[in-house]
PDB file of N, CA and C in Angstrom:
ATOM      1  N   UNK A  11     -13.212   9.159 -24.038  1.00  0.00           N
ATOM      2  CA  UNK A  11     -12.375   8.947 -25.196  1.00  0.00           C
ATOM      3  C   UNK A  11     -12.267   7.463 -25.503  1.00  0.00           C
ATOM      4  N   UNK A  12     -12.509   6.869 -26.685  1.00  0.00           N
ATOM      5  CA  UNK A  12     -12.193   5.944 -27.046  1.00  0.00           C
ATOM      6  C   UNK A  12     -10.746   5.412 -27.403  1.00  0.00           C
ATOM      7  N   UNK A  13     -10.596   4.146 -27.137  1.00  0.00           N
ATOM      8  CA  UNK A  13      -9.210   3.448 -27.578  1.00  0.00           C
ATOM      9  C   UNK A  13      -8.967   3.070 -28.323  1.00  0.00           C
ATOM     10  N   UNK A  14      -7.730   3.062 -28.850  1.00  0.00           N
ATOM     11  CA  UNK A  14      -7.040   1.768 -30.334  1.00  0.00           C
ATOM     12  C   UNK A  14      -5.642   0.880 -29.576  1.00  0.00           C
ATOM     13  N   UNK A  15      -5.632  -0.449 -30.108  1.00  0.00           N
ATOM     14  CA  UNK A  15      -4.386  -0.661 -29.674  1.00  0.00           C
ATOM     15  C   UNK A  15      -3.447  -0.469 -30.640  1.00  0.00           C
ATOM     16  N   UNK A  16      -2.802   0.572 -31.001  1.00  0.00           N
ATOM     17  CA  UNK A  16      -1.795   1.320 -31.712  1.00  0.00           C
ATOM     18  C   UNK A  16      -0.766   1.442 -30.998  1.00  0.00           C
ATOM     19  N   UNK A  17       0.671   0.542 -31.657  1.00  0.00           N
ATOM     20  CA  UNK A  17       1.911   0.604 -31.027  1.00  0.00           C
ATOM     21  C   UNK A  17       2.764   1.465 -31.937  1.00  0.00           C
ATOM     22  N   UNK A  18       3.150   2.642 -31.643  1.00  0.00           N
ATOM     23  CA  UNK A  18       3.908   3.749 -32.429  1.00  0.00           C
ATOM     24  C   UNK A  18       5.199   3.092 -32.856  1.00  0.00           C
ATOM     25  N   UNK A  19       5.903   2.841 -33.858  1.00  0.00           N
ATOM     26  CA  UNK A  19       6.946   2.679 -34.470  1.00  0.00           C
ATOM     27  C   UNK A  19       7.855   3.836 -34.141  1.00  0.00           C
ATOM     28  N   UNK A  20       9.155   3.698 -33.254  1.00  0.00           N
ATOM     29  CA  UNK A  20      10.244   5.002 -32.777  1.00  0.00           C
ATOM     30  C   UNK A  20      10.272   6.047 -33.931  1.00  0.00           C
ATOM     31  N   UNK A  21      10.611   5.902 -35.272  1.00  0.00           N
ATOM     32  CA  UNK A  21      10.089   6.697 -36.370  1.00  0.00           C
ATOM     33  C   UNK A  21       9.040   7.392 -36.632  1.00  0.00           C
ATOM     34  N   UNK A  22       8.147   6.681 -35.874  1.00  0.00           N
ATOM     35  CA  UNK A  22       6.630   7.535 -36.181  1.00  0.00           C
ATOM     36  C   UNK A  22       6.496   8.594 -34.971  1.00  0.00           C
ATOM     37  N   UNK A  23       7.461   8.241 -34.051  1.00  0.00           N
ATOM     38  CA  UNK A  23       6.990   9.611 -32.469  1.00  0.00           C
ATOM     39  C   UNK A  23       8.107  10.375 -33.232  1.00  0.00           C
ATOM     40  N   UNK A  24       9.201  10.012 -33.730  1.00  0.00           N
ATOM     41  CA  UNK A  24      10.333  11.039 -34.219  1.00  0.00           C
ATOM     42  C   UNK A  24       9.548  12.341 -35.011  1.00  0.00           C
ATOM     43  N   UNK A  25       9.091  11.752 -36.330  1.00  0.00           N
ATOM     44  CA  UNK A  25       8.519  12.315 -37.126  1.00  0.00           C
ATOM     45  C   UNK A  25       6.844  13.220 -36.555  1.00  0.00           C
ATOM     46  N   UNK A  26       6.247  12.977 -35.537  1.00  0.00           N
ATOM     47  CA  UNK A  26       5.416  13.708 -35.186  1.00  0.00           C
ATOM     48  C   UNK A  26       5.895  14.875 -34.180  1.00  0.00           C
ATOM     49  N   UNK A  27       6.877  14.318 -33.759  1.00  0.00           N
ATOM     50  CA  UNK A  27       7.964  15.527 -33.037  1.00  0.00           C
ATOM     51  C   UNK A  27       8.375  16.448 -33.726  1.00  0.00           C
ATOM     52  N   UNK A  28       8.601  16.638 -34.747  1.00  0.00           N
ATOM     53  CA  UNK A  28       9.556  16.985 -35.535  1.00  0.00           C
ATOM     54  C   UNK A  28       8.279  18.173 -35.956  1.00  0.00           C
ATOM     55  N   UNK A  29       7.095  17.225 -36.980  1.00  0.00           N
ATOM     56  CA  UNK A  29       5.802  18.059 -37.387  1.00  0.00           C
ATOM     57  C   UNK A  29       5.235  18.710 -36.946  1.00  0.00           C
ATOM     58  N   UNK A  30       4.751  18.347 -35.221  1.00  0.00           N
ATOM     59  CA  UNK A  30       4.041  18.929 -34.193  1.00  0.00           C
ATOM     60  C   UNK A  30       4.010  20.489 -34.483  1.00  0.00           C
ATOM     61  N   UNK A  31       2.739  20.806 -34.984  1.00  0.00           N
ATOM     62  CA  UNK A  31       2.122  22.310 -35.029  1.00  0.00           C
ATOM     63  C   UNK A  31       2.901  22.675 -36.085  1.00  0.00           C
ATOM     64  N   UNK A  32       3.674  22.107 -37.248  1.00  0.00           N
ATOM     65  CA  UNK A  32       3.637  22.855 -38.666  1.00  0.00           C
ATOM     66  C   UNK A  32       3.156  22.029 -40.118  1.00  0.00           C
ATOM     67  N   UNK A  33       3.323  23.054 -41.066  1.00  0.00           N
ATOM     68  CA  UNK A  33       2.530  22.294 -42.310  1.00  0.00           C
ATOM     69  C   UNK A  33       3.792  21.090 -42.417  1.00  0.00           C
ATOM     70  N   UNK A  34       3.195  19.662 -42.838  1.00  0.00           N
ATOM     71  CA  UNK A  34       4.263  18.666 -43.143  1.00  0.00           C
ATOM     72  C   UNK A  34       4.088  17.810 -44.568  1.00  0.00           C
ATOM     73  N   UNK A  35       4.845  17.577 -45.000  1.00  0.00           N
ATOM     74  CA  UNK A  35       4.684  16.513 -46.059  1.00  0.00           C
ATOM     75  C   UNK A  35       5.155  15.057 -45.137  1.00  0.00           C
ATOM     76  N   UNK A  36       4.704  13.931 -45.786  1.00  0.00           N
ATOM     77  CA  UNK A  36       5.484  12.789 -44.820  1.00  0.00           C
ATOM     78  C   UNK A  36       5.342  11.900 -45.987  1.00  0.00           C
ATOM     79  N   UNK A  37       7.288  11.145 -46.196  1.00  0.00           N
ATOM     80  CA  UNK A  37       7.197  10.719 -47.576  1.00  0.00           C
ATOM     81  C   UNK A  37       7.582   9.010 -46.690  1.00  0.00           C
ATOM     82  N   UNK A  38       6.936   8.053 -46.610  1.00  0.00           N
ATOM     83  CA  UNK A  38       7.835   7.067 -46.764  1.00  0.00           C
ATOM     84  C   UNK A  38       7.064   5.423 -47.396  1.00  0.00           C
ATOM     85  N   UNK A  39       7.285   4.235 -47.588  1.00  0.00           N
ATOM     86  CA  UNK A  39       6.905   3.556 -48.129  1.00  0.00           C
ATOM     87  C   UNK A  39       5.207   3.249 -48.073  1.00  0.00           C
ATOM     88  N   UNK A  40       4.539   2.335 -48.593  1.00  0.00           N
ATOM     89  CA  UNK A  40       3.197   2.305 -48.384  1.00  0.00           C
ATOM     90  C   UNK A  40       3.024   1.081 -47.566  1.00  0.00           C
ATOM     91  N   UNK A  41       2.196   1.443 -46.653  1.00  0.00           N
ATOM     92  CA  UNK A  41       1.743   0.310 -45.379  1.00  0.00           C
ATOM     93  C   UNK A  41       3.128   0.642 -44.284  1.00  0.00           C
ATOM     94  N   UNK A  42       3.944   1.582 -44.134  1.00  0.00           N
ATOM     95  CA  UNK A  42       4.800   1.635 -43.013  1.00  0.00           C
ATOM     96  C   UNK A  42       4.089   2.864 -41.934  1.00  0.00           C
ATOM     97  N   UNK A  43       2.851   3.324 -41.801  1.00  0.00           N
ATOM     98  CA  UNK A  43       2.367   3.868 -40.675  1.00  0.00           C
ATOM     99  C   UNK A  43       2.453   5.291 -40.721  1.00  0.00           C
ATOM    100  N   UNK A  44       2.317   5.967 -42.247  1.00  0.00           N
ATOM    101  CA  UNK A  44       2.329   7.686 -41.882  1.00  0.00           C
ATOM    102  C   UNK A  44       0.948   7.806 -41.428  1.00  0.00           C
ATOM    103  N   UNK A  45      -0.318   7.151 -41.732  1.00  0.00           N
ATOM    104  CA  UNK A  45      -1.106   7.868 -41.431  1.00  0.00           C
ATOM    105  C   UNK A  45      -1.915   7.872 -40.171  1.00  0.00           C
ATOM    106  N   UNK A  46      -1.268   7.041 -39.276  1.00  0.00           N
ATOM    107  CA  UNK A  46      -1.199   6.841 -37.505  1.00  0.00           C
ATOM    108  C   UNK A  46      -0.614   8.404 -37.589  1.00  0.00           C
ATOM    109  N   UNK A  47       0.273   8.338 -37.738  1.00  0.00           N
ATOM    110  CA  UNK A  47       1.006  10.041 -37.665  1.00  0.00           C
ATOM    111  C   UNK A  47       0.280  10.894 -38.164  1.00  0.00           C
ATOM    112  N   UNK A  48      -0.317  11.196 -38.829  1.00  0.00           N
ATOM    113  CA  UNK A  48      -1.330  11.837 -39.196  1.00  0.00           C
ATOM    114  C   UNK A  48      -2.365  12.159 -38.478  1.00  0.00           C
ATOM    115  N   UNK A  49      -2.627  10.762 -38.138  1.00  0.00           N
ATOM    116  CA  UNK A  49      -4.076  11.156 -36.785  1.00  0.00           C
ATOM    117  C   UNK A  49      -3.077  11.678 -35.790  1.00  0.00           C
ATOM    118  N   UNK A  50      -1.702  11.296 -34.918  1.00  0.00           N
ATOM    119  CA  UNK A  50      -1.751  12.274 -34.194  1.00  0.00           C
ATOM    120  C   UNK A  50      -1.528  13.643 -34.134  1.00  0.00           C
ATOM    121  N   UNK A  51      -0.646  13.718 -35.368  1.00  0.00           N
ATOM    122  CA  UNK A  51      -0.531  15.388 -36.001  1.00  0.00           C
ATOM    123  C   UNK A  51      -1.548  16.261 -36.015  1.00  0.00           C
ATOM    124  N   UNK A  52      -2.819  15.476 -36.363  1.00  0.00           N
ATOM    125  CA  UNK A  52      -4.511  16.323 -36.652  1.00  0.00           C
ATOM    126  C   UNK A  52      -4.802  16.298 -34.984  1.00  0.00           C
ATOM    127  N   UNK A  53      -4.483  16.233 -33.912  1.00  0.00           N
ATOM    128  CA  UNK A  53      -5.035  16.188 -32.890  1.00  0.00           C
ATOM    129  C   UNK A  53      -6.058  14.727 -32.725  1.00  0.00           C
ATOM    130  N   UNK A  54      -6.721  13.712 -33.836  1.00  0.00           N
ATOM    131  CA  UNK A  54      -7.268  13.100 -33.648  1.00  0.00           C
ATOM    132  C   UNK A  54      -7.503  11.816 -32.663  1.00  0.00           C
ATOM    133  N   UNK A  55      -5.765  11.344 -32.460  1.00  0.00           N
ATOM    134  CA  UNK A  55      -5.337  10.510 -31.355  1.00  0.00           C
ATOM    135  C   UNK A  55      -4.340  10.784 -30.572  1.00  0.00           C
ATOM    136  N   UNK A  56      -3.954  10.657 -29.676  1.00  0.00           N
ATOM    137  CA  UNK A  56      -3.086  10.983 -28.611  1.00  0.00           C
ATOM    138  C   UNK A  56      -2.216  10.225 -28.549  1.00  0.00           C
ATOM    139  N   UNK A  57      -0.733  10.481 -27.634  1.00  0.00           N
ATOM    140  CA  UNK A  57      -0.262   9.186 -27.793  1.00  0.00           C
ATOM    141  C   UNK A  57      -0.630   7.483 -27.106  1.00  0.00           C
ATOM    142  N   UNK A  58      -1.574   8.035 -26.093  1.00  0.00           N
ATOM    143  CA  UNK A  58      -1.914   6.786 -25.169  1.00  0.00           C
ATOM    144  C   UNK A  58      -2.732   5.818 -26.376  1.00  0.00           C
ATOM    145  N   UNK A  59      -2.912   6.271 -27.759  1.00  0.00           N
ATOM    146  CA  UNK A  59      -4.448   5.473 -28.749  1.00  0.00           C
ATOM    147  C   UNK A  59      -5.437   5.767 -28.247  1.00  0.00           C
ATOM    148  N   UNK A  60      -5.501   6.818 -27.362  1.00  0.00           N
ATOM    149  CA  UNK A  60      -7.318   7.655 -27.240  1.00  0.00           C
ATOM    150  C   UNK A  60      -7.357   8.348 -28.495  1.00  0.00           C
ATOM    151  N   UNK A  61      -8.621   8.407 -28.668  1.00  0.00           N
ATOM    152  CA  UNK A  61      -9.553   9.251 -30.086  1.00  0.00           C
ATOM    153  C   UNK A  61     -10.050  10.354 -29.363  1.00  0.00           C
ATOM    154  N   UNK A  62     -10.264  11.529 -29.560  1.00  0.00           N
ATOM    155  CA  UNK A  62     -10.925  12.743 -29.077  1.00  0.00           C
ATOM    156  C   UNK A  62     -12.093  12.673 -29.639  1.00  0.00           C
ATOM    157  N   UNK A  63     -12.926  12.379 -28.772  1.00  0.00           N
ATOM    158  CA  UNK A  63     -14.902  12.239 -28.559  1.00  0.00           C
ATOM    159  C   UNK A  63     -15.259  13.153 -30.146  1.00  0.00           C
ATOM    160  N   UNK A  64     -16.144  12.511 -31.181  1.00  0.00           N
ATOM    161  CA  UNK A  64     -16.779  13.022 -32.164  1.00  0.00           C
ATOM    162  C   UNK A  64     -17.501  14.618 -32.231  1.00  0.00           C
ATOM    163  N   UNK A  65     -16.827  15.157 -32.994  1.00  0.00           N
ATOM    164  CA  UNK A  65     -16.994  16.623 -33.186  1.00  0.00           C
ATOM    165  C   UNK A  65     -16.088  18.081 -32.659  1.00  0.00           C
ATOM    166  N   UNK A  66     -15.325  17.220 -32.142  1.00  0.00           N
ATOM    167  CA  UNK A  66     -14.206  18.019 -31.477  1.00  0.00           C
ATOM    168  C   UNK A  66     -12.771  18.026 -32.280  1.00  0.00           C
ATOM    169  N   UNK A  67     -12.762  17.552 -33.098  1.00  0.00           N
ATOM    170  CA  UNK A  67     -12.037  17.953 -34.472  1.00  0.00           C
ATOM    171  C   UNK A  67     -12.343  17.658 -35.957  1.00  0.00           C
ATOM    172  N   UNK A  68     -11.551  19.079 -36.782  1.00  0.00           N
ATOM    173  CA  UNK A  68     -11.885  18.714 -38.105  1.00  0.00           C
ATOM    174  C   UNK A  68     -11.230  18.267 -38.926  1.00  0.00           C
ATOM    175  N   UNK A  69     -10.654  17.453 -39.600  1.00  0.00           N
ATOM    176  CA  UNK A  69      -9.658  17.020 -40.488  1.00  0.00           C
ATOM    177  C   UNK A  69     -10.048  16.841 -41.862  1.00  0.00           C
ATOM    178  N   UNK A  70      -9.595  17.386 -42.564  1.00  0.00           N
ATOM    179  CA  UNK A  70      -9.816  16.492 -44.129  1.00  0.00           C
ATOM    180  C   UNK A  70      -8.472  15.933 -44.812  1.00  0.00           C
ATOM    181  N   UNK A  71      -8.910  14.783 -44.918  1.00  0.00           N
ATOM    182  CA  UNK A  71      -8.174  13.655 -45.596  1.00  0.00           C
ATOM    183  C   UNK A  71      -8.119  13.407 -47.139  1.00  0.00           C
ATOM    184  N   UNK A  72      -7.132  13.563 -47.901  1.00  0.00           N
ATOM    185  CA  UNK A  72      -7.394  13.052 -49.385  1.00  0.00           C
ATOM    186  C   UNK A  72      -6.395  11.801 -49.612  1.00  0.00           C
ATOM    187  N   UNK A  73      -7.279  11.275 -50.529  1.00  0.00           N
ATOM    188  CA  UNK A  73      -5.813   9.987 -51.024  1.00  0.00           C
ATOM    189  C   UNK A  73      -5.933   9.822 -52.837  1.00  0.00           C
ATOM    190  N   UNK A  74      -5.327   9.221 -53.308  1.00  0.00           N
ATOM    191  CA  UNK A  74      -5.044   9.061 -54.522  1.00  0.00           C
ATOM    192  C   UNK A  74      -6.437   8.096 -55.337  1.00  0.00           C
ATOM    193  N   UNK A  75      -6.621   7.615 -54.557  1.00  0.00           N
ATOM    194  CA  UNK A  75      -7.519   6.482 -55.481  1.00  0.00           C
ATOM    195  C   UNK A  75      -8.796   6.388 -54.006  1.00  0.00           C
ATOM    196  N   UNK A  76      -9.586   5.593 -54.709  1.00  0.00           N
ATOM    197  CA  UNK A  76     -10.741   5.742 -54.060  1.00  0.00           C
ATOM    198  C   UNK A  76     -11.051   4.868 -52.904  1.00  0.00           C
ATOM    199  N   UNK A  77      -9.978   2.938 -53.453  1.00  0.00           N
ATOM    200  CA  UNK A  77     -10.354   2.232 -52.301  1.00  0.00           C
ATOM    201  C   UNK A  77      -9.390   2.758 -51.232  1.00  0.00           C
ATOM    202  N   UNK A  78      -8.338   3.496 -51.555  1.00  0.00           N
ATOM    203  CA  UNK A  78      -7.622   3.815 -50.336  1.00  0.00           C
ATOM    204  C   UNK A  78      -8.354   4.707 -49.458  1.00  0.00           C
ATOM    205  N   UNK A  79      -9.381   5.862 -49.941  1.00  0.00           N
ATOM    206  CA  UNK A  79     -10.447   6.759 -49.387  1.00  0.00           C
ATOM    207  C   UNK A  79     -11.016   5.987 -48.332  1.00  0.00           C
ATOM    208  N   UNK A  80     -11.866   4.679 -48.674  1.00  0.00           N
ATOM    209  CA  UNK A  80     -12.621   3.768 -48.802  1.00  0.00           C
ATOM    210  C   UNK A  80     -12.138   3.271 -46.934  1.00  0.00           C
ATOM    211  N   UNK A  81     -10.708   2.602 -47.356  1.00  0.00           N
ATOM    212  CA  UNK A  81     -10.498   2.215 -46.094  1.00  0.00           C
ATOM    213  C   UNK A  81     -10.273   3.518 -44.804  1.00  0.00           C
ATOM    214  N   UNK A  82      -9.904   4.515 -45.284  1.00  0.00           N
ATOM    215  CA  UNK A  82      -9.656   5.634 -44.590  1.00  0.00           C
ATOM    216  C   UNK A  82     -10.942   5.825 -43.640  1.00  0.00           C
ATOM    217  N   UNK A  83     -11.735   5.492 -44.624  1.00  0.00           N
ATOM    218  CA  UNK A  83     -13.096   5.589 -44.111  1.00  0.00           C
ATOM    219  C   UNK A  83     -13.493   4.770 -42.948  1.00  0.00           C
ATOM    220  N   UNK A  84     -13.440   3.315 -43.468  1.00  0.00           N
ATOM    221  CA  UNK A  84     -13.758   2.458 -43.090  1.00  0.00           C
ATOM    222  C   UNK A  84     -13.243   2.580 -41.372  1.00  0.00           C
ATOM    223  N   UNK A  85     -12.016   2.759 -41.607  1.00  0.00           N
ATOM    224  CA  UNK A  85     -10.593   3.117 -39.979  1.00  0.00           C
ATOM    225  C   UNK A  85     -11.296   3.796 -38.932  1.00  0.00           C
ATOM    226  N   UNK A  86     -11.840   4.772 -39.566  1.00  0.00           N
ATOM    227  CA  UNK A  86     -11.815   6.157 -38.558  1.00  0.00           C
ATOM    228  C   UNK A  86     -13.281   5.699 -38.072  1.00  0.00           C
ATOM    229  N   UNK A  87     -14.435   5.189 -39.176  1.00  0.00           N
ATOM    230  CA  UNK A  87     -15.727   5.143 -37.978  1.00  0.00           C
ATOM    231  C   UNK A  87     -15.518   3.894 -37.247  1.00  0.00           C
ATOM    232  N   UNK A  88     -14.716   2.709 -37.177  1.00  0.00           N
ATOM    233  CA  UNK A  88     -14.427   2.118 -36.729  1.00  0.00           C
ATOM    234  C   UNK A  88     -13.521   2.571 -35.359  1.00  0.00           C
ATOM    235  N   UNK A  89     -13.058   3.470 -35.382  1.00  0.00           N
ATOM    236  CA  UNK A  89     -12.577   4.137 -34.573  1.00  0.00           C
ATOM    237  C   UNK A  89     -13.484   4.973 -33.343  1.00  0.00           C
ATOM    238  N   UNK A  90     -14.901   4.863 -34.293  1.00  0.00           N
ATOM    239  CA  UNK A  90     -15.815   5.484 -33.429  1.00  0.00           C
ATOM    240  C   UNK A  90     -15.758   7.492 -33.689  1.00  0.00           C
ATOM    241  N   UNK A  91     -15.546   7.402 -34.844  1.00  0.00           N
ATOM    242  CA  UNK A  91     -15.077   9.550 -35.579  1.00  0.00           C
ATOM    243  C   UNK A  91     -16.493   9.161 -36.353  1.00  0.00           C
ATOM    244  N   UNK A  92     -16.846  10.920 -36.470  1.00  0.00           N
ATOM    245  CA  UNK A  92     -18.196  10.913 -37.150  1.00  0.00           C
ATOM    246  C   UNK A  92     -17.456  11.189 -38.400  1.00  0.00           C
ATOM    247  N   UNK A  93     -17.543  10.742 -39.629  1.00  0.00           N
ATOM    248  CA  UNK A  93     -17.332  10.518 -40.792  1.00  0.00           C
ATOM    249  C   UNK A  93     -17.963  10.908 -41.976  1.00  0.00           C
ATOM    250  N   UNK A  94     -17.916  12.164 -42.716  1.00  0.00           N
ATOM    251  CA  UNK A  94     -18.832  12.792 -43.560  1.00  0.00           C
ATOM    252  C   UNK A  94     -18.341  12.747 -44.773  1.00  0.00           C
TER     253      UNK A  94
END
């Protein structure tokens, strides 16, 4: 498993507690860290910032505009995720 150094904000373990195994909306400002929560909600990272080895989960991601796609993108193969 690969690493990130990702320091969870107390809000962000609250809120994945809370989500853990149901459908969620997650509303809060832009650039405050829902979508760290997200990867761990999707199973994609754990809490230690391990990534689960490429192909062992599926997620699809949408965003509003394209460069935000863009970096989404950019994150995750940087992360070392196979990216389609």
């Amino acid at each position: 498993m690969a690493e990130i150094s990702e320091t969870f904000y107390p809000w962000q373990l609250k809120a994945w507690e809370t989500i853990r195994g149901k459908d969620a909306v997650l509303a809060a400002p832009t650039g405050s860290g829902k979508t760290w929560v997200a990867y761990l909600w999707s199973g994609l990272m754990d809490l230690q910032g391990r990534i689960w080895p490429p192909g062992t989960r599926r997620v699809i991601f949408t965003a509003p505009i394209k460069a935000l796609s863009n970096e989404r993108y950019l994150e995750l193969r940087r992360m070392g995720l196979d990216v389609g």
